[in-house]
Each structure stands twice: as structure tokens, then as C-alpha cells.
Tab-separated table of N, CA and C in Angstrom:
chain	number	residue	atom	x	y	z
A	1	UNK	N	-6.330	49.447	82.928
A	1	UNK	CA	-6.566	49.570	81.545
A	1	UNK	C	-5.425	48.989	80.723
A	2	UNK	N	-4.337	48.993	81.266
A	2	UNK	CA	-3.191	48.462	80.565
A	2	UNK	C	-3.359	46.985	80.311
A	3	UNK	N	-4.015	46.334	81.278
A	3	UNK	CA	-4.243	44.934	81.114
A	3	UNK	C	-5.229	44.680	79.983
A	4	UNK	N	-6.259	45.497	79.886
A	4	UNK	CA	-7.255	45.345	78.842
A	4	UNK	C	-6.627	45.555	77.479
A	5	UNK	N	-5.739	46.484	77.425
A	5	UNK	CA	-5.095	46.773	76.160
A	5	UNK	C	-4.263	45.577	75.703
A	6	UNK	N	-3.613	44.983	76.616
A	6	UNK	CA	-2.791	43.835	76.293
A	6	UNK	C	-3.689	42.692	75.794
A	7	UNK	N	-4.787	42.507	76.461
A	7	UNK	CA	-5.700	41.443	76.059
A	7	UNK	C	-6.281	41.761	74.685
A	8	UNK	N	-6.661	42.996	74.469
A	8	UNK	CA	-7.209	43.389	73.176
A	8	UNK	C	-6.157	43.229	72.078
A	9	UNK	N	-4.928	43.632	72.417
A	9	UNK	CA	-3.858	43.480	71.415
A	9	UNK	C	-3.653	42.006	71.056
A	10	UNK	N	-3.707	41.189	72.095
A	10	UNK	CA	-3.547	39.761	71.842
A	10	UNK	C	-4.708	39.228	71.002
A	11	UNK	N	-5.880	39.668	71.308
A	11	UNK	CA	-7.054	39.229	70.570
A	11	UNK	C	-6.951	39.682	69.123
A	12	UNK	N	-6.573	40.928	68.942
A	12	UNK	CA	-6.418	41.454	67.588
A	12	UNK	C	-5.311	40.684	66.859
A	13	UNK	N	-4.213	40.450	67.571
A	13	UNK	CA	-3.124	39.691	66.956
A	13	UNK	C	-3.590	38.276	66.583
A	14	UNK	N	-4.347	37.676	67.483
A	14	UNK	CA	-4.836	36.326	67.225
A	14	UNK	C	-5.791	36.329	66.035
A	15	UNK	N	-6.684	37.307	65.995
A	15	UNK	CA	-7.641	37.415	64.901
A	15	UNK	C	-6.903	37.720	63.603
A	16	UNK	N	-5.969	38.616	63.680
A	16	UNK	CA	-5.209	38.994	62.507
A	16	UNK	C	-4.425	37.794	61.985
A	17	UNK	N	-3.822	37.044	62.832
A	17	UNK	CA	-3.076	35.865	62.427
A	17	UNK	C	-4.022	34.846	61.804
A	18	UNK	N	-5.194	34.709	62.391
A	18	UNK	CA	-6.157	33.769	61.855
A	18	UNK	C	-6.559	34.184	60.446
A	19	UNK	N	-6.816	35.452	60.257
A	19	UNK	CA	-7.171	35.940	58.927
A	19	UNK	C	-6.017	35.723	57.941
A	20	UNK	N	-4.811	36.012	58.418
A	20	UNK	CA	-3.643	35.809	57.560
A	20	UNK	C	-3.459	34.331	57.241
A	21	UNK	N	-3.721	33.500	58.268
A	21	UNK	CA	-3.607	32.057	58.043
A	21	UNK	C	-4.665	31.592	57.044
A	22	UNK	N	-5.879	32.107	57.200
A	22	UNK	CA	-6.936	31.751	56.260
A	22	UNK	C	-6.590	32.226	54.844
A	23	UNK	N	-6.070	33.443	54.761
A	23	UNK	CA	-5.680	33.984	53.455
A	23	UNK	C	-4.546	33.148	52.864
A	24	UNK	N	-3.581	32.795	53.696
A	24	UNK	CA	-2.460	31.976	53.229
A	24	UNK	C	-2.964	30.596	52.801
A	25	UNK	N	-3.906	30.033	53.581
A	25	UNK	CA	-4.484	28.727	53.242
A	25	UNK	C	-5.253	28.792	51.930
A	26	UNK	N	-6.024	29.873	51.752
A	26	UNK	CA	-6.779	30.043	50.508
A	26	UNK	C	-5.823	30.198	49.328
A	27	UNK	N	-4.773	30.966	49.555
A	27	UNK	CA	-3.783	31.166	48.500
A	27	UNK	C	-3.104	29.839	48.156
A	28	UNK	N	-2.771	29.075	49.189
A	28	UNK	CA	-2.136	27.776	48.976
A	28	UNK	C	-3.082	26.847	48.213
A	29	UNK	N	-4.396	26.899	48.574
A	29	UNK	CA	-5.390	26.092	47.873
A	29	UNK	C	-5.467	26.486	46.399
A	30	UNK	N	-5.457	27.790	46.130
A	30	UNK	CA	-5.493	28.278	44.752
A	30	UNK	C	-4.250	27.831	43.982
A	31	UNK	N	-3.098	27.932	44.636
A	31	UNK	CA	-1.846	27.501	44.003
A	31	UNK	C	-1.902	26.004	43.722
A	32	UNK	N	-2.387	25.228	44.719
A	32	UNK	CA	-2.487	23.781	44.563
A	32	UNK	C	-3.438	23.432	43.413
A	33	UNK	N	-4.578	24.120	43.347
A	33	UNK	CA	-5.536	23.887	42.267
A	33	UNK	C	-4.926	24.239	40.906
A	34	UNK	N	-4.177	25.356	40.868
A	34	UNK	CA	-3.525	25.750	39.615
A	34	UNK	C	-2.500	24.699	39.196
A	35	UNK	N	-1.742	24.198	40.171
A	35	UNK	CA	-0.740	23.169	39.877
A	35	UNK	C	-1.433	21.896	39.389
A	36	UNK	N	-2.530	21.514	40.066
A	36	UNK	CA	-3.267	20.316	39.651
A	36	UNK	C	-3.828	20.485	38.241
A	37	UNK	N	-4.302	21.702	37.953
A	37	UNK	CA	-4.829	21.981	36.623
A	37	UNK	C	-3.724	21.845	35.577
A	38	UNK	N	-2.551	22.398	35.898
A	38	UNK	CA	-1.417	22.298	34.969
A	38	UNK	C	-0.995	20.844	34.779
A	39	UNK	N	-0.989	20.089	35.873
A	39	UNK	CA	-0.624	18.671	35.792
A	39	UNK	C	-1.628	17.932	34.901
A	40	UNK	N	-2.922	18.227	35.099
A	40	UNK	CA	-3.954	17.586	34.280
A	40	UNK	C	-3.778	17.958	32.812
A	41	UNK	N	-3.486	19.227	32.533
A	41	UNK	CA	-3.260	19.666	31.152
A	41	UNK	C	-2.043	18.962	30.557
A	42	UNK	N	-0.987	18.861	31.356
A	42	UNK	CA	0.226	18.190	30.880
A	42	UNK	C	-0.055	16.716	30.580
A	43	UNK	N	-0.846	16.072	31.468
A	43	UNK	CA	-1.199	14.670	31.226
A	43	UNK	C	-2.030	14.531	29.954
A	44	UNK	N	-2.963	15.473	29.747
A	44	UNK	CA	-3.794	15.438	28.541
A	44	UNK	C	-2.926	15.613	27.297
A	45	UNK	N	-1.982	16.560	27.356
A	45	UNK	CA	-1.085	16.775	26.219
A	45	UNK	C	-0.234	15.533	25.965
A	46	UNK	N	0.238	14.908	27.043
A	46	UNK	CA	1.052	13.704	26.900
A	46	UNK	C	0.231	12.574	26.270
A	47	UNK	N	-1.021	12.441	26.714
A	47	UNK	CA	-1.888	11.408	26.141
A	47	UNK	C	-2.141	11.686	24.662
A	48	UNK	N	-2.360	12.953	24.328
A	48	UNK	CA	-2.584	13.338	22.934
A	48	UNK	C	-1.338	13.050	22.097
A	49	UNK	N	-0.181	13.356	22.660
A	49	UNK	CA	1.073	13.089	21.951
A	49	UNK	C	1.250	11.583	21.735
A	50	UNK	N	0.886	10.785	22.749
A	50	UNK	CA	0.975	9.330	22.604
A	50	UNK	C	0.045	8.842	21.497
A	51	UNK	N	-1.173	9.414	21.459
A	51	UNK	CA	-2.124	9.040	20.405
A	51	UNK	C	-1.563	9.368	19.029
A	52	UNK	N	-1.025	10.584	18.892
A	52	UNK	CA	-0.466	10.994	17.605
A	52	UNK	C	0.695	10.089	17.211
A	53	UNK	N	1.526	9.743	18.185
A	53	UNK	CA	2.658	8.858	17.904
A	53	UNK	C	2.158	7.478	17.464
A	54	UNK	N	1.114	6.994	18.137
A	54	UNK	CA	0.553	5.692	17.767
A	54	UNK	C	-0.030	5.748	16.355
A	55	UNK	N	-0.720	6.847	16.030
A	55	UNK	CA	-1.268	7.009	14.680
A	55	UNK	C	-0.142	7.047	13.647
A	56	UNK	N	0.916	7.770	13.977
A	56	UNK	CA	2.050	7.857	13.049
A	56	UNK	C	2.679	6.481	12.841
A	57	UNK	N	2.809	5.720	13.934
A	57	UNK	CA	3.356	4.364	13.808
A	57	UNK	C	2.440	3.490	12.954
A	58	UNK	N	1.131	3.632	13.163
A	58	UNK	CA	0.176	2.841	12.378
A	58	UNK	C	0.270	3.205	10.897
A	59	UNK	N	0.366	4.513	10.603
A	59	UNK	CA	0.489	4.942	9.209
A	59	UNK	C	1.783	4.412	8.598
A	60	UNK	N	2.855	4.479	9.376
A	60	UNK	CA	4.138	3.979	8.874
A	60	UNK	C	4.050	2.472	8.606
A	61	UNK	N	3.378	1.760	9.503
A	61	UNK	CA	3.215	0.317	9.311
A	61	UNK	C	2.376	0.036	8.066
A	62	UNK	N	1.320	0.843	7.858
A	62	UNK	CA	0.490	0.676	6.662
A	62	UNK	C	1.309	0.924	5.400
A	63	UNK	N	2.127	1.984	5.429
A	63	UNK	CA	2.966	2.284	4.262
A	63	UNK	C	3.928	1.135	3.994
A	64	UNK	N	4.518	0.627	5.071
A	64	UNK	CA	5.462	-0.479	4.907
A	64	UNK	C	4.748	-1.704	4.342
A	65	UNK	N	3.552	-1.979	4.869
A	65	UNK	CA	2.785	-3.125	4.372
A	65	UNK	C	2.404	-2.914	2.913
A	66	UNK	N	2.010	-1.691	2.571
A	66	UNK	CA	1.653	-1.391	1.181
A	66	UNK	C	2.876	-1.565	0.278
A	67	UNK	N	4.029	-1.141	0.766
A	67	UNK	CA	5.260	-1.309	-0.010
A	67	UNK	C	5.581	-2.776	-0.229
A	68	UNK	N	5.405	-3.568	0.815
A	68	UNK	CA	5.660	-5.004	0.703
A	68	UNK	C	4.666	-5.630	-0.271
A	69	UNK	N	3.383	-5.219	-0.159
A	69	UNK	CA	2.369	-5.743	-1.082
A	69	UNK	C	2.691	-5.353	-2.519
A	70	UNK	N	3.113	-4.115	-2.713
A	70	UNK	CA	3.437	-3.652	-4.067
A	70	UNK	C	4.606	-4.457	-4.633
A	71	UNK	N	5.633	-4.682	-3.805
A	71	UNK	CA	6.774	-5.479	-4.261
A	71	UNK	C	6.326	-6.895	-4.607
A	72	UNK	N	5.484	-7.451	-3.746
A	72	UNK	CA	4.997	-8.809	-3.976
A	72	UNK	C	4.182	-8.880	-5.262
A	73	UNK	N	3.312	-7.897	-5.465
A	73	UNK	CA	2.490	-7.864	-6.683
A	73	UNK	C	3.374	-7.702	-7.914
A	74	UNK	N	4.386	-6.834	-7.814
A	74	UNK	CA	5.298	-6.618	-8.941
A	74	UNK	C	6.043	-7.913	-9.266
A	75	UNK	N	6.523	-8.597	-8.231
A	75	UNK	CA	7.230	-9.864	-8.454
A	75	UNK	C	6.311	-10.899	-9.099
A	76	UNK	N	5.056	-10.923	-8.630
A	76	UNK	CA	4.093	-11.868	-9.199
A	76	UNK	C	3.845	-11.566	-10.675
A	77	UNK	N	3.683	-10.277	-11.006
A	77	UNK	CA	3.478	-9.902	-12.415
A	77	UNK	C	4.684	-10.294	-13.252
A	78	UNK	N	5.884	-10.030	-12.729
A	78	UNK	CA	7.100	-10.391	-13.465
A	78	UNK	C	7.175	-11.898	-13.679
A	79	UNK	N	6.817	-12.664	-12.641
A	79	UNK	CA	6.845	-14.117	-12.750
A	79	UNK	C	5.852	-14.589	-13.810
A	80	UNK	N	4.647	-14.001	-13.806
A	80	UNK	CA	3.640	-14.379	-14.801
A	80	UNK	C	4.107	-14.024	-16.209
A	81	UNK	N	4.728	-12.850	-16.354
A	81	UNK	CA	5.230	-12.450	-17.674
A	81	UNK	C	6.302	-13.423	-18.150
A	82	UNK	N	7.177	-13.835	-17.244
A	82	UNK	CA	8.217	-14.790	-17.614
A	82	UNK	C	7.602	-16.127	-18.020
A	83	UNK	N	6.568	-16.543	-17.277
A	83	UNK	CA	5.905	-17.804	-17.621
A	83	UNK	C	5.268	-17.722	-19.004
A	84	UNK	N	4.614	-16.594	-19.284
A	84	UNK	CA	3.985	-16.419	-20.604
A	84	UNK	C	5.034	-16.433	-21.715
A	85	UNK	N	6.131	-15.713	-21.482
A	85	UNK	CA	7.194	-15.674	-22.488
A	85	UNK	C	7.761	-17.075	-22.708
A	86	UNK	N	7.937	-17.802	-21.624
A	86	UNK	CA	8.448	-19.169	-21.728
A	86	UNK	C	7.459	-20.052	-22.489
A	87	UNK	N	6.176	-19.875	-22.218
A	87	UNK	CA	5.152	-20.659	-22.923
A	87	UNK	C	5.169	-20.331	-24.414
A	88	UNK	N	5.317	-19.042	-24.746
A	88	UNK	CA	5.375	-18.648	-26.158
A	88	UNK	C	6.596	-19.265	-26.833
A	89	UNK	N	7.738	-19.201	-26.133
A	89	UNK	CA	8.951	-19.795	-26.700
A	89	UNK	C	8.767	-21.297	-26.909
A	90	UNK	N	8.116	-21.921	-25.948
A	90	UNK	CA	7.885	-23.362	-26.034
A	90	UNK	C	6.973	-23.687	-27.217
A	91	UNK	N	5.936	-22.878	-27.400
A	91	UNK	CA	5.012	-23.088	-28.524
A	91	UNK	C	5.743	-22.896	-29.845
A	92	UNK	N	6.553	-21.834	-29.923
A	92	UNK	CA	7.300	-21.588	-31.160
A	92	UNK	C	8.257	-22.736	-31.447
A	93	UNK	N	8.911	-23.221	-30.408
A	93	UNK	CA	9.855	-24.315	-30.599
A	93	UNK	C	9.114	-25.593	-30.990
A	94	UNK	N	7.913	-25.740	-30.460
A	94	UNK	CA	7.130	-26.934	-30.714
A	94	UNK	C	6.490	-26.915	-32.103
A	95	UNK	N	6.215	-25.725	-32.619
A	95	UNK	CA	5.533	-25.641	-33.914
A	95	UNK	C	6.451	-26.134	-35.028
A	96	UNK	N	5.820	-26.738	-36.000
A	96	UNK	CA	6.563	-27.291	-37.125
A	96	UNK	C	6.704	-26.242	-38.217
A	97	UNK	N	7.606	-26.487	-39.112
A	97	UNK	CA	7.810	-25.585	-40.249
A	97	UNK	C	7.449	-26.358	-41.516
A	98	UNK	N	6.684	-25.710	-42.381
A	98	UNK	CA	6.274	-26.309	-43.656
A	98	UNK	C	6.786	-25.410	-44.769
A	99	UNK	N	7.414	-26.011	-45.760
A	99	UNK	CA	7.912	-25.254	-46.907
A	99	UNK	C	6.867	-25.369	-48.011
A	100	UNK	N	6.374	-24.215	-48.456
A	100	UNK	CA	5.312	-24.159	-49.470
A	100	UNK	C	5.842	-24.687	-50.802
A	101	UNK	N	5.002	-25.546	-51.444
A	101	UNK	CA	5.336	-26.090	-52.769
A	101	UNK	C	4.399	-25.465	-53.788
A	102	UNK	N	4.725	-25.605	-55.027
A	102	UNK	CA	3.890	-25.083	-56.106
A	102	UNK	C	2.519	-25.764	-56.045
A	103	UNK	N	1.453	-24.979	-56.130
A	103	UNK	CA	0.097	-25.512	-56.111
A	103	UNK	C	-0.507	-25.600	-54.719
A	104	UNK	N	0.270	-25.257	-53.680
A	104	UNK	CA	-0.249	-25.308	-52.308
A	104	UNK	C	-1.141	-24.106	-52.018
A	105	UNK	N	-2.087	-24.321	-51.121
A	105	UNK	CA	-2.902	-23.235	-50.563
A	105	UNK	C	-2.957	-23.481	-49.055
A	106	UNK	N	-3.373	-22.487	-48.325
A	106	UNK	CA	-3.426	-22.659	-46.869
A	106	UNK	C	-4.389	-23.774	-46.485
A	107	UNK	N	-5.507	-23.886	-47.190
A	107	UNK	CA	-6.461	-24.951	-46.861
A	107	UNK	C	-5.882	-26.328	-47.192
A	108	UNK	N	-5.138	-26.436	-48.295
A	108	UNK	CA	-4.520	-27.710	-48.665
A	108	UNK	C	-3.461	-28.104	-47.631
A	109	UNK	N	-2.662	-27.117	-47.206
A	109	UNK	CA	-1.634	-27.382	-46.190
A	109	UNK	C	-2.308	-27.797	-44.886
A	110	UNK	N	-3.400	-27.092	-44.505
A	110	UNK	CA	-4.118	-27.420	-43.273
A	110	UNK	C	-4.655	-28.843	-43.333
A	111	UNK	N	-5.196	-29.245	-44.477
A	111	UNK	CA	-5.729	-30.606	-44.614
A	111	UNK	C	-4.610	-31.632	-44.496
A	112	UNK	N	-3.463	-31.392	-45.142
A	112	UNK	CA	-2.345	-32.341	-45.115
A	112	UNK	C	-1.725	-32.440	-43.726
A	113	UNK	N	-1.456	-31.276	-43.133
A	113	UNK	CA	-0.678	-31.265	-41.892
A	113	UNK	C	-1.568	-31.374	-40.651
A	114	UNK	N	-2.677	-30.652	-40.634
A	114	UNK	CA	-3.531	-30.614	-39.449
A	114	UNK	C	-4.719	-31.566	-39.540
A	115	UNK	N	-4.975	-32.087	-40.753
A	115	UNK	CA	-6.053	-33.051	-40.904
A	115	UNK	C	-7.415	-32.446	-41.175
A	116	UNK	N	-7.498	-31.116	-41.272
A	116	UNK	CA	-8.785	-30.459	-41.519
A	116	UNK	C	-8.534	-29.182	-42.298
A	117	UNK	N	-9.105	-29.107	-43.500
A	117	UNK	CA	-8.878	-27.943	-44.364
A	117	UNK	C	-9.444	-26.659	-43.768
A	118	UNK	N	-10.471	-26.778	-42.913
A	118	UNK	CA	-11.085	-25.571	-42.336
A	118	UNK	C	-10.214	-24.935	-41.248
A	119	UNK	N	-9.087	-25.528	-40.918
A	119	UNK	CA	-8.187	-24.961	-39.902
A	119	UNK	C	-7.124	-24.048	-40.509
A	120	UNK	N	-7.286	-23.691	-41.802
A	120	UNK	CA	-6.307	-22.819	-42.455
A	120	UNK	C	-6.124	-21.478	-41.739
A	121	UNK	N	-7.182	-20.881	-41.085
A	121	UNK	CA	-6.956	-19.602	-40.401
A	121	UNK	C	-5.903	-19.692	-39.288
A	122	UNK	N	-5.759	-20.865	-38.684
A	122	UNK	CA	-4.736	-21.042	-37.650
A	122	UNK	C	-3.343	-20.839	-38.247
A	123	UNK	N	-3.132	-21.400	-39.411
A	123	UNK	CA	-1.833	-21.248	-40.084
A	123	UNK	C	-1.626	-19.786	-40.465
A	124	UNK	N	-2.686	-19.158	-40.970
A	124	UNK	CA	-2.601	-17.746	-41.357
A	124	UNK	C	-2.251	-16.876	-40.143
A	125	UNK	N	-2.930	-17.088	-39.016
A	125	UNK	CA	-2.673	-16.297	-37.801
A	125	UNK	C	-1.243	-16.501	-37.306
A	126	UNK	N	-0.755	-17.725	-37.387
A	126	UNK	CA	0.600	-18.018	-36.915
A	126	UNK	C	1.668	-17.397	-37.810
A	127	UNK	N	1.300	-17.038	-39.045
A	127	UNK	CA	2.278	-16.528	-40.006
A	127	UNK	C	1.913	-15.163	-40.562
A	128	UNK	N	1.164	-14.383	-39.824
A	128	UNK	CA	0.738	-13.063	-40.308
A	128	UNK	C	1.918	-12.171	-40.659
A	129	UNK	N	3.036	-12.391	-40.018
A	129	UNK	CA	4.212	-11.569	-40.319
A	129	UNK	C	4.776	-11.892	-41.710
A	130	UNK	N	4.476	-13.086	-42.227
A	130	UNK	CA	5.002	-13.499	-43.534
A	130	UNK	C	3.935	-13.462	-44.629
A	131	UNK	N	2.672	-13.621	-44.230
A	131	UNK	CA	1.583	-13.693	-45.216
A	131	UNK	C	0.687	-12.471	-45.043
A	132	UNK	N	0.587	-11.670	-46.096
A	132	UNK	CA	-0.284	-10.493	-46.050
A	132	UNK	C	-1.690	-10.861	-46.532
A	133	UNK	N	-1.757	-11.693	-47.552
A	133	UNK	CA	-3.030	-12.116	-48.141
A	133	UNK	C	-3.070	-13.645	-48.073
A	134	UNK	N	-4.077	-14.234	-47.407
A	134	UNK	CA	-4.109	-15.698	-47.273
A	134	UNK	C	-4.289	-16.425	-48.604
A	135	UNK	N	-4.699	-15.712	-49.632
A	135	UNK	CA	-4.868	-16.342	-50.945
A	135	UNK	C	-3.573	-16.334	-51.751
A	136	UNK	N	-2.547	-15.681	-51.258
A	136	UNK	CA	-1.290	-15.579	-52.017
A	136	UNK	C	-0.116	-16.060	-51.168
A	137	UNK	N	0.263	-17.283	-51.385
A	137	UNK	CA	1.484	-17.812	-50.781
A	137	UNK	C	2.387	-18.260	-51.919
A	138	UNK	N	3.674	-18.254	-51.676
A	138	UNK	CA	4.641	-18.509	-52.746
A	138	UNK	C	5.474	-19.748	-52.430
A	139	UNK	N	5.814	-20.515	-53.452
A	139	UNK	CA	6.672	-21.683	-53.245
A	139	UNK	C	7.998	-21.259	-52.593
A	140	UNK	N	8.426	-22.049	-51.647
A	140	UNK	CA	9.676	-21.762	-50.947
A	140	UNK	C	9.457	-21.035	-49.617
A	141	UNK	N	8.270	-20.480	-49.398
A	141	UNK	CA	7.994	-19.809	-48.120
A	141	UNK	C	7.998	-20.849	-47.004
A	142	UNK	N	8.547	-20.467	-45.869
A	142	UNK	CA	8.536	-21.355	-44.709
A	142	UNK	C	7.449	-20.868	-43.761
A	143	UNK	N	6.478	-21.719	-43.510
A	143	UNK	CA	5.345	-21.370	-42.650
A	143	UNK	C	5.395	-22.186	-41.359
A	144	UNK	N	5.111	-21.508	-40.253
A	144	UNK	CA	5.009	-22.213	-38.969
A	144	UNK	C	3.638	-22.874	-38.901
A	145	UNK	N	3.627	-24.111	-38.487
A	145	UNK	CA	2.370	-24.843	-38.343
A	145	UNK	C	2.117	-24.983	-36.837
A	146	UNK	N	1.039	-24.398	-36.368
A	146	UNK	CA	0.760	-24.459	-34.920
A	146	UNK	C	0.311	-25.846	-34.482
């Protein structure tokens, strides 16, 4: 009987070890799956972070481009304003000055200087700062002729 007991003990030990090995293997599988799950989550978070970083870079690039466009537009407006001011100065410098004589009217001046009496409103518009009423001009007034 002693021999049977030894064999049974060995069998039980073998079975017990097998169960423990299976349990250890299952536990290792669970641990491995948990680790793989964590790795997958970490990769997903890293990918999401990369996406957010790319979006942030794109937004920053858009802001920079918008800033450059705004500067360019501002410079263009300033250049156009300078051109207009220069054109106005050129027109003023180019315009002639007529000194009103006794008996003159805007239509008479327009006929003499511009060749057409109906162009008197041009003279009036050019001298609105000096002439309040187009029917009343005074000898000695200096009028710009456009």
C-alpha cells in the first residue's frame, strides 16, 4: 500500500502542478492582455496627441498667414493712399490760378480759360472753400482753375 500511496501522491502532485500551471498560464495571459490593452490605449492617446499637435500647428500657420495677409493688405492700402495724395498734390500743382476782375462771373471765367461757359461748376467745385455762392465772386479773389 505504501507504493500505491506514493503513486497517488505523485499523481496528485502532477495534477496539482498542472492546475497551478494552467492557472499561472491563464493569469499570465490575462496580464499580457491587460498590458496589450494598455499599450493600445497609450498608442491611441499618442495618436490623438499627434493629431491635436498637428491641428495646433495648422491653426498657428493660419494665424501667421492671416497676419501676413493683414500686413500686406495694410501696406497696399497705405500705398494707395499715398498715391491718391500724390495725385491730389499733382493736380493742385497743375491747376492754374485766376485772379477775379471786376465784371467777371464763373461762366465768363470758364469761357475764357476753359473754352466753355457751361464748365463753370468745375471752377465752383474746385474753389468751394473760397466761394460760398457761385453768383457772388469778388475782384481780387484767387480761384484755382482745374
